[in-house]
Short mmCIF file of C-alpha atoms and ligand atoms in Angstrom, two decimals:
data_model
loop_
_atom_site.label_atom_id
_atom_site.label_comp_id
_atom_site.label_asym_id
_atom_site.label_seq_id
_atom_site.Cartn_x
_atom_site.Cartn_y
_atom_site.Cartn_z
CA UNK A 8 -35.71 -42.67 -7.57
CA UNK A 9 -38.67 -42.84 -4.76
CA UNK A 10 -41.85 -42.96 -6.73
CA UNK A 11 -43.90 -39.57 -5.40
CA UNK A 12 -46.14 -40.61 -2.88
CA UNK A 13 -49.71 -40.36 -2.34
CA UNK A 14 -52.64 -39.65 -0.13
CA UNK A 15 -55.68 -39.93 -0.10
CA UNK A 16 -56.18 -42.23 -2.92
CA UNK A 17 -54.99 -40.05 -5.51
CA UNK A 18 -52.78 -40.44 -8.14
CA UNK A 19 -48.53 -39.86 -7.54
CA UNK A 20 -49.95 -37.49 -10.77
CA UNK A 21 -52.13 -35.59 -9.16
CA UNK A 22 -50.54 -35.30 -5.94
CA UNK A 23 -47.31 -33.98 -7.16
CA UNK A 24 -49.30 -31.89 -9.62
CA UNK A 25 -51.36 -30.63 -5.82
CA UNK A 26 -47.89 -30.36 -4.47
CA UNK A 27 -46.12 -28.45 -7.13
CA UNK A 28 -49.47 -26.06 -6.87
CA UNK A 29 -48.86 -25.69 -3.13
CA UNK A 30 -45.30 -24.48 -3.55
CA UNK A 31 -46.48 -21.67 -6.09
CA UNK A 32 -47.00 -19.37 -3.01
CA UNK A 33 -45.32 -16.81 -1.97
CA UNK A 34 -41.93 -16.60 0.21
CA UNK A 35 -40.00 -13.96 1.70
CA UNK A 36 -36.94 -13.57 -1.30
CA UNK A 37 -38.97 -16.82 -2.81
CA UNK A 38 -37.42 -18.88 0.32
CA UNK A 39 -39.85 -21.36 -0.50
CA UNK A 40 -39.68 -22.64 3.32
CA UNK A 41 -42.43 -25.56 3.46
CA UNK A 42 -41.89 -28.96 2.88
CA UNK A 43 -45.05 -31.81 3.02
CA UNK A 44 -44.72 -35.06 4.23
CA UNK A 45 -47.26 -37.56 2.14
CA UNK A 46 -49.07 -40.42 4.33
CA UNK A 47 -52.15 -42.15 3.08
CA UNK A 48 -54.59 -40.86 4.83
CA UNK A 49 -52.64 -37.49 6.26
CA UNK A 50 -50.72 -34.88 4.41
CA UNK A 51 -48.53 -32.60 6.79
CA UNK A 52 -47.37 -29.32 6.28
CA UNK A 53 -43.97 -28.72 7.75
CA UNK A 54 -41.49 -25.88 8.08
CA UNK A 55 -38.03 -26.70 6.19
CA UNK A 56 -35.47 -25.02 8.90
CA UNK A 57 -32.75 -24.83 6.59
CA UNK A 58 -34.78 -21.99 4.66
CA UNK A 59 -35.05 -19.69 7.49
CA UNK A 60 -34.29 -15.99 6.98
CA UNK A 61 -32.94 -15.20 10.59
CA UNK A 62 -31.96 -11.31 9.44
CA UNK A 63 -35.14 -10.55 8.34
CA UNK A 64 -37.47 -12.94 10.08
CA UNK A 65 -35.51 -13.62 13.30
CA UNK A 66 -39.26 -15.02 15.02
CA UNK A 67 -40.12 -16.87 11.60
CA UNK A 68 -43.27 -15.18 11.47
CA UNK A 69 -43.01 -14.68 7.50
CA UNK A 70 -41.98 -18.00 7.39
CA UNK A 71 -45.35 -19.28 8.80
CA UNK A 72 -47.06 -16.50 6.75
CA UNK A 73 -45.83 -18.38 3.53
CA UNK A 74 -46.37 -21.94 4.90
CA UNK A 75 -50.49 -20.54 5.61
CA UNK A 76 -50.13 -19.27 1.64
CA UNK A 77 -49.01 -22.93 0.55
CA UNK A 78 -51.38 -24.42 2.88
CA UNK A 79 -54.58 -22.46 1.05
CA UNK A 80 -52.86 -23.60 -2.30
CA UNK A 81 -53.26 -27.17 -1.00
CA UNK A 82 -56.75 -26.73 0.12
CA UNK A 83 -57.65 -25.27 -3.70
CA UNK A 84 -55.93 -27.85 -5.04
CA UNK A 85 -57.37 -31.21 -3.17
CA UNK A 86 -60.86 -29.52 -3.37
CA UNK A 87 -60.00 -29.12 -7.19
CA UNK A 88 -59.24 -32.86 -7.08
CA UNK A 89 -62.19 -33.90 -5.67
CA UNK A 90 -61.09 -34.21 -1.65
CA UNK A 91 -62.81 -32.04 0.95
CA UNK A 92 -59.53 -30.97 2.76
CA UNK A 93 -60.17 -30.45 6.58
CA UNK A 94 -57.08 -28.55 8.46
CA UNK A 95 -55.49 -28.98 11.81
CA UNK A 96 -52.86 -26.56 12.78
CA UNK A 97 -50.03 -27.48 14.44
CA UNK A 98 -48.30 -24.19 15.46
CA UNK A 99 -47.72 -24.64 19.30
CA UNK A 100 -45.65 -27.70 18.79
CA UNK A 101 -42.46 -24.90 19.49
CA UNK A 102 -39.46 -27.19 17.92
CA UNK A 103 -40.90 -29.58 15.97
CA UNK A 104 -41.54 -27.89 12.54
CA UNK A 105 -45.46 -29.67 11.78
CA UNK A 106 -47.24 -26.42 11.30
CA UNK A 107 -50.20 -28.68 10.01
CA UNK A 108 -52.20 -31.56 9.13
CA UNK A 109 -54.55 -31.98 6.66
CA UNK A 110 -57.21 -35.06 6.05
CA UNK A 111 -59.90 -35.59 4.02
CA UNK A 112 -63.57 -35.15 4.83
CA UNK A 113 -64.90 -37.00 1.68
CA UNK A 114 -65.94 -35.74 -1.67
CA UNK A 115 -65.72 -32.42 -2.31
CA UNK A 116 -67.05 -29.91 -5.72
CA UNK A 117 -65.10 -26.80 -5.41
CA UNK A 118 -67.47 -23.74 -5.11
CA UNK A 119 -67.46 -21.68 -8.41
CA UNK A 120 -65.40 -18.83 -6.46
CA UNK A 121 -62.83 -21.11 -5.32
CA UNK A 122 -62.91 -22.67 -8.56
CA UNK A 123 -61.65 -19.19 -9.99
CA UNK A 124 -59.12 -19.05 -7.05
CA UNK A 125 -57.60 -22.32 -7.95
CA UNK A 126 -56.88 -21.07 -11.56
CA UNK A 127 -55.10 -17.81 -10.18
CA UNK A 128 -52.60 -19.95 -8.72
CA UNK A 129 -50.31 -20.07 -11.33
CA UNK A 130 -51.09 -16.48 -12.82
CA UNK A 131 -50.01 -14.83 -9.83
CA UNK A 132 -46.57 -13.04 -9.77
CA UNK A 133 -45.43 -10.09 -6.99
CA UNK A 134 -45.60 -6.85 -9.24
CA UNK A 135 -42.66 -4.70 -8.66
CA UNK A 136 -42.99 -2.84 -11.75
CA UNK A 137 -45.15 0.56 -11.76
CA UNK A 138 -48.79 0.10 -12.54
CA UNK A 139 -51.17 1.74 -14.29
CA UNK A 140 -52.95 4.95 -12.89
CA UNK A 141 -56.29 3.25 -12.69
CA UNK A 142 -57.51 3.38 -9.25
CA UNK A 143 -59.13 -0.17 -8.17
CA UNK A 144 -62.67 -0.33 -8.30
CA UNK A 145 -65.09 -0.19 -5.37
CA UNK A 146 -66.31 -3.32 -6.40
CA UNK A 147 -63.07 -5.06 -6.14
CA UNK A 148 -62.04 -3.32 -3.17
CA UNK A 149 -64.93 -4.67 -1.40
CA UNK A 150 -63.99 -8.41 -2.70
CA UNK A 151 -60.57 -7.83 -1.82
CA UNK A 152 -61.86 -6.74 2.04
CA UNK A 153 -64.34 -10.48 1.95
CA UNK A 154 -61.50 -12.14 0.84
CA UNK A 155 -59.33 -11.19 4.09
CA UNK A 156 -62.81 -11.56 6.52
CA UNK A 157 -62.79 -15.07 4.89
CA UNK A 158 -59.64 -15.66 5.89
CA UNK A 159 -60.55 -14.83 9.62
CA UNK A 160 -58.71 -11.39 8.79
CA UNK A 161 -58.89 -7.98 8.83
CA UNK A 162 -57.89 -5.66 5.96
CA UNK A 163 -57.27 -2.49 7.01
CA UNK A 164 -57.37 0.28 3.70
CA UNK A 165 -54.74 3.07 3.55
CA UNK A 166 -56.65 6.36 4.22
CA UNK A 167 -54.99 9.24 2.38
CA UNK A 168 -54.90 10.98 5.76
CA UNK A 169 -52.63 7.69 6.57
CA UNK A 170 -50.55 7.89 3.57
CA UNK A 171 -48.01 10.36 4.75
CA UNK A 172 -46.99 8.86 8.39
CA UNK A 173 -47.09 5.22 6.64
CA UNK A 174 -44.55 6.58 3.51
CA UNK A 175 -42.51 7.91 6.88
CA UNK A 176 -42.21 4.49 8.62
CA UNK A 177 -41.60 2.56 5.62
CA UNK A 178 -38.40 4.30 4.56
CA UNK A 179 -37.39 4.49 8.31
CA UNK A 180 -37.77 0.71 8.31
CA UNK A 181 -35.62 0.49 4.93
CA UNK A 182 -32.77 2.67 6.14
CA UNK A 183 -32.62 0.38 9.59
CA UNK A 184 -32.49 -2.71 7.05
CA UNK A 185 -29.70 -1.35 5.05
CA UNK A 186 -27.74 -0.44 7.54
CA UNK A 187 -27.30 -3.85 9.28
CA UNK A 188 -24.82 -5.75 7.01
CA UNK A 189 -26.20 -9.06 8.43
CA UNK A 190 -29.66 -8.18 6.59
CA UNK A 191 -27.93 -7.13 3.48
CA UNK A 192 -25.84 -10.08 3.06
CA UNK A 193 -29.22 -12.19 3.84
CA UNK A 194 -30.78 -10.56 1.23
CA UNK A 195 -28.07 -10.82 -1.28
CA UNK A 196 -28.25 -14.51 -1.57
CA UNK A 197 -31.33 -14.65 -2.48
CA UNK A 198 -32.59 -11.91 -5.13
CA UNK A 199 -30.76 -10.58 -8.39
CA UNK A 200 -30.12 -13.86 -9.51
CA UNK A 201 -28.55 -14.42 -12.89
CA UNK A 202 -28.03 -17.92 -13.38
CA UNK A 203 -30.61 -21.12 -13.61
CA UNK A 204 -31.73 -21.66 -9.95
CA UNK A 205 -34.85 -22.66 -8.42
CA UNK A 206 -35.35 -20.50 -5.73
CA UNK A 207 -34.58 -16.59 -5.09
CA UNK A 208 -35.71 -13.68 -7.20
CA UNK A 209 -33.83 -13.27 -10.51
CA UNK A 210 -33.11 -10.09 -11.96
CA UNK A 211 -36.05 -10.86 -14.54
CA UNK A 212 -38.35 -10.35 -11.75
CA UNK A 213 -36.90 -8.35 -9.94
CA UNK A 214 -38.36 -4.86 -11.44
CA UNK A 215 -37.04 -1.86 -11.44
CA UNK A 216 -33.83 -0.42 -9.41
CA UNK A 217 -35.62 1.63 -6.69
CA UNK A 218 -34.49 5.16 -6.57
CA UNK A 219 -34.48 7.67 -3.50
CA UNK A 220 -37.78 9.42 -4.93
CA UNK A 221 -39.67 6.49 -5.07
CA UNK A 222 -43.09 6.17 -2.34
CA UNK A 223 -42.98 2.71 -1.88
CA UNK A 224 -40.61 0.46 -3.60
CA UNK A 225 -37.39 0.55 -1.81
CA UNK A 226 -36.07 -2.86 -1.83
CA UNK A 227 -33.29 -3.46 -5.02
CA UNK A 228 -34.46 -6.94 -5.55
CA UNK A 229 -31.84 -6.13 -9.08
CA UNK A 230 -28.91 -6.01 -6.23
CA UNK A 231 -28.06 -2.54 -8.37
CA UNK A 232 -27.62 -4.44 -11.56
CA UNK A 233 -30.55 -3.04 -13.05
CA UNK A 234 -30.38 0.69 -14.84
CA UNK A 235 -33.37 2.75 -14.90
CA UNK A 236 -34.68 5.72 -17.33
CA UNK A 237 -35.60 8.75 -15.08
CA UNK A 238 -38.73 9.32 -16.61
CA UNK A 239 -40.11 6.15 -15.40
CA UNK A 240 -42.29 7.04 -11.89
CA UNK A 241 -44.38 4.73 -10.15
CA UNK A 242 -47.84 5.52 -9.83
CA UNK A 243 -49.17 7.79 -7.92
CA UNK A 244 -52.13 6.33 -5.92
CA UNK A 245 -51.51 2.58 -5.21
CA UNK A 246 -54.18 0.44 -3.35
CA UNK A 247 -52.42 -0.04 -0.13
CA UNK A 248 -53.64 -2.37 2.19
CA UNK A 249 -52.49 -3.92 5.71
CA UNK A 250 -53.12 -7.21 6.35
CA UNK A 251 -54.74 -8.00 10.14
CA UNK A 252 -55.20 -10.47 12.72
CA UNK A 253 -56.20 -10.17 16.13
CA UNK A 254 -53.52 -11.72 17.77
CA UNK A 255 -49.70 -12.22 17.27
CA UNK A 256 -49.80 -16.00 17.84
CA UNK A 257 -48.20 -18.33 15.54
CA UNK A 258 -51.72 -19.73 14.99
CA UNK A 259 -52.92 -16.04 13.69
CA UNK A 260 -49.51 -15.99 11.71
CA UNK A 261 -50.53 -19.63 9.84
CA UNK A 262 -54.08 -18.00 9.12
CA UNK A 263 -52.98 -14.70 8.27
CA UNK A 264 -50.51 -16.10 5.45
CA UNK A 265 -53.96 -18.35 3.97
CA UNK A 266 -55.92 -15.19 4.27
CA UNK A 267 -53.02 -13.27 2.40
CA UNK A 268 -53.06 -15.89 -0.58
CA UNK A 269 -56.89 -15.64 -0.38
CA UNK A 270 -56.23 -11.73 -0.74
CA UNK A 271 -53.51 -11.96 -3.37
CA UNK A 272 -55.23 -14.73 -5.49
CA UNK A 273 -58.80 -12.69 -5.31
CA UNK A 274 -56.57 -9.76 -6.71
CA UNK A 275 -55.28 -11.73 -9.77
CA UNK A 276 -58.84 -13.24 -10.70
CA UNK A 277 -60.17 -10.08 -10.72
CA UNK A 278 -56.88 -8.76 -13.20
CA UNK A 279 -55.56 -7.05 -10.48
CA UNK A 280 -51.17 -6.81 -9.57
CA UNK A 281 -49.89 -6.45 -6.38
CA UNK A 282 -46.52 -6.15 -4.53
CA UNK A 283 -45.77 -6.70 -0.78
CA UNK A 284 -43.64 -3.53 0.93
CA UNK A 285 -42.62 -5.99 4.05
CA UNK A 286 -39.97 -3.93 6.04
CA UNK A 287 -42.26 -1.95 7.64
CA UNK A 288 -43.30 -4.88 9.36
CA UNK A 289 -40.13 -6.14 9.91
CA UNK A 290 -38.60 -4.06 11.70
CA UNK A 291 -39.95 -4.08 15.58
CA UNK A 292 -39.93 0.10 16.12
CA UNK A 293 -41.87 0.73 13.11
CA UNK A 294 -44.46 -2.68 13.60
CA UNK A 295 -45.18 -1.04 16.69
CA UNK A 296 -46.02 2.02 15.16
CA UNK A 297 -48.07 0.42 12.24
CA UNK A 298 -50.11 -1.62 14.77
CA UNK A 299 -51.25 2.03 16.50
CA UNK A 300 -52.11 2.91 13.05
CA UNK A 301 -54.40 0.16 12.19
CA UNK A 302 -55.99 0.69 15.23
CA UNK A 303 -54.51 -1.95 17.68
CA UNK A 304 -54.58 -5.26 15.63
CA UNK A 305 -51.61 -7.03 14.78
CA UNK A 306 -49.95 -6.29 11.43
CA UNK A 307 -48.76 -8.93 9.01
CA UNK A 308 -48.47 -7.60 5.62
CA UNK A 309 -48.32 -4.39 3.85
CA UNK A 310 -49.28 -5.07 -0.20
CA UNK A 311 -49.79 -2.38 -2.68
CA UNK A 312 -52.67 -3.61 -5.08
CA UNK A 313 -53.31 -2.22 -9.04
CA UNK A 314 -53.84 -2.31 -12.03
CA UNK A 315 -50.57 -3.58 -14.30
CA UNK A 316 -48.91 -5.40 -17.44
CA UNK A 317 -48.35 -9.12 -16.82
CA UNK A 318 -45.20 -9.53 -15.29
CA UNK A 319 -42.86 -12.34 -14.91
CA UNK A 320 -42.83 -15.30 -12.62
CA UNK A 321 -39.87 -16.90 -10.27
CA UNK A 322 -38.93 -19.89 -10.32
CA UNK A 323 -40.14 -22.72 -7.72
CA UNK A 324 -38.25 -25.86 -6.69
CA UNK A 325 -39.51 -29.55 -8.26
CA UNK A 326 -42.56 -30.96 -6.21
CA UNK A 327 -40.30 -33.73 -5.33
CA UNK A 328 -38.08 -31.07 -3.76
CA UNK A 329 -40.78 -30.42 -1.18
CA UNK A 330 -41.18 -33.33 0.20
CA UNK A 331 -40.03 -34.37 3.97
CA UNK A 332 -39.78 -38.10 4.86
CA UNK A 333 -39.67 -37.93 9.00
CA UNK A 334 -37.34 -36.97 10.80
CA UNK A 335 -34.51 -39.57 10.32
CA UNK A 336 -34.40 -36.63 7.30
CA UNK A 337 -33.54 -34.06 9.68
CA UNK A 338 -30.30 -35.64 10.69
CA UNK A 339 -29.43 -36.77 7.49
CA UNK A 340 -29.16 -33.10 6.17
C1 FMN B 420 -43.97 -12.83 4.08
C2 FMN B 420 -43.57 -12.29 2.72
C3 FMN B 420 -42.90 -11.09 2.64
C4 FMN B 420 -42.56 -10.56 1.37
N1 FMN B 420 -41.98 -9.33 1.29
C5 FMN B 420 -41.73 -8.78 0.07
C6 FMN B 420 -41.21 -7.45 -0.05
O1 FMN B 420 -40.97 -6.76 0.94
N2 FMN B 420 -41.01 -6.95 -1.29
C7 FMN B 420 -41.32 -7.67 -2.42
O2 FMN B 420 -41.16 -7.15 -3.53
N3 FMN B 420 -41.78 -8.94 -2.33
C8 FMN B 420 -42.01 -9.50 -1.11
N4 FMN B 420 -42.54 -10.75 -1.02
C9 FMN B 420 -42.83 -11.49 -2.25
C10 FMN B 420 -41.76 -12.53 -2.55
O3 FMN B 420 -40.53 -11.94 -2.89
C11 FMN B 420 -42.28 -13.41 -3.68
O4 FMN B 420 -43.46 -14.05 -3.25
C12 FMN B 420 -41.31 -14.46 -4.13
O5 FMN B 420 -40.17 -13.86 -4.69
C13 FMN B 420 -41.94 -15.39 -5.18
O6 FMN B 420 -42.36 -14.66 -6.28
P1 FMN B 420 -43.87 -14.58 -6.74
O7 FMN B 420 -44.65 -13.85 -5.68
O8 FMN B 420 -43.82 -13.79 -8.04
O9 FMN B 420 -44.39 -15.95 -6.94
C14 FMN B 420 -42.87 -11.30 0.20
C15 FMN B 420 -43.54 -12.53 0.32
C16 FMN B 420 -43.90 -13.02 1.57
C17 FMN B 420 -44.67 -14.30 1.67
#
């Protein structure tokens, strides 16, 4: 067995403990599509091609969207271990898969509010369970909005004026999913999983089976093995909130999905749940659509935000899992 490399002049310890932290984020049907590649003085974030989700993400832009969420885990985490992590992104390099680089600029002492981040990283689950009807605070909505400015986004909040045309493109989107049997095979292998697997959503996580009433929660991450009492409803009034860049490039995409784990990780530290709704955005017609509603920026992500009961986590692959060696790797696979 290769002993885990290291960077930086940490410990293999703490760098597999940095890297195991990284691959907590989220992934489209927990795809877990990053993989790092340890130097001494450089730790690179790359794309793993082999997890690609061509139904659903045909331009990999989710895929970069969770590769920016790992890559703000890894910032947390070397800052939590001391190392002042400065970022390069990558993204232009078209078929290579670096998305990014990251080096250190010295000592670092985590500010108290990242400090608080870097402990949400392993209390944070996707929520697809009903919450509570407790509307979220002003206070945390505000946080919620710094959190995506931070992350050189926009958050754009679901007016109730809004609600009605977005409930209308988000079960068009659905219906165009599920009737292509390429996406539902996709999503298939990846979500109502039974058995003792690293990756994919099992049924444990995988809330409740959506039914034809429900607002917001179409997707049957249960793969209709699930049963569910009728008098369970989801809430009424969810947060919802669209996540914004400017642009569409696969730069924005890399900082959108660090601003999104910024968003999602403020959320939990503040006892908040949340849930991404992601066909809406998926499916080109009704993007279009949600970009006029939003005013003209460029949607990424669609999350409904509340108040819930802890729910469970997915699994995640071994740190050493994660790891890419060059690219005599590539052809060996
Ligand atoms: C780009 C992206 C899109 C996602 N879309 C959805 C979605 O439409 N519905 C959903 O319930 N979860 C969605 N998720 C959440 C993933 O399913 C989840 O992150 C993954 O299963 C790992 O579970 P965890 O979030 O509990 O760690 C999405 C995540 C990402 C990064």
């Amino acid at each position: 067995m290769r002993a885990f490399p290291t960077a930086f002049e940490l410990t293999p310890v703490q760098m597999e403990q940095i890297i195991r932290l990284s691959g907590m984020a989220p992934s489209l049907h927990n795809s877990q599509p990053c993989r790092f590649r340890i130097l001494p003085h450089v730790i690179e974030l790359h794309a793993d091609p082999r997890r690609r989700l061509p139904a659903a993400d045909p331009e990999d832009r989710e895929l970069r969207l969770a590769c920016g969420a790992a890559l703000f885990n890894l910032r947390l985490a070397l800052e939590h271990a001391g190392i002042r992590p400065v970022v390069t992104l990558l993204p232009h390099l078209a078929a290579a898969t670096a998305l990014a680089e990251v080096r250190s600029g010295g000592l670092a002492q985590p500010r108290p509010e990242d400090a608080r981040l870097y402990e949400a990283i392993t209390e944070r689950h996707s929520h697809r369970h009903p919450f509570r009807n407790t509307p979220v605070s002003t206070e945390d909505r505000h946080l919620l909005m710094r959190a995506a400015h931070e992350g050189h986004a926009w958050l754009h909040v679901v007016q109730p004026g809004e609600l009605g045309a977005l409930e209308g493109l988000v079960h068009r989107a659905h219906r165009a999913q599920m009737a292509n049997p390429r996406f539902r095979t996709e999503m298939a292998a990846w979500v109502g999983r039974t058995g003792d697997t690293p990756e994919g959503v099992p049924l444990s996580a995988a809330g409740l089976k959506p039914e034809p009433r429900d607002q917001w929660v179409h997707r049957d991450f249960t793969s209709g093995q699930a049963s569910r009492s009728p008098a369970i409803e989801f809430e009424s009034h969810p947060l919802l909130v669209v996540l914004c860049s400017q642009h569409g490039s696969r730069e924005a995409e890399l900082d959108a999905g660090q601003a999104l784990q910024r968003l999602w990780l403020t959320a939990t530290a503040q006892g908040l749940v949340a849930s991404m709704i992601s066909e809406v955005v998926e499916v080109p017609e009704t993007r279009e659509e949600l970009q006029r509603l939003v005013g003209g920026l460029t949607p990424q992500a669609l999350l409904r935000i509340g108040h819930g009961t802890p729910s469970v986590a997915s699994p995640r692959r071994d740190a050493a899992d994660m790891l890419f060696y060059g690219v005599a790797e590539m052809f060996e696979n």
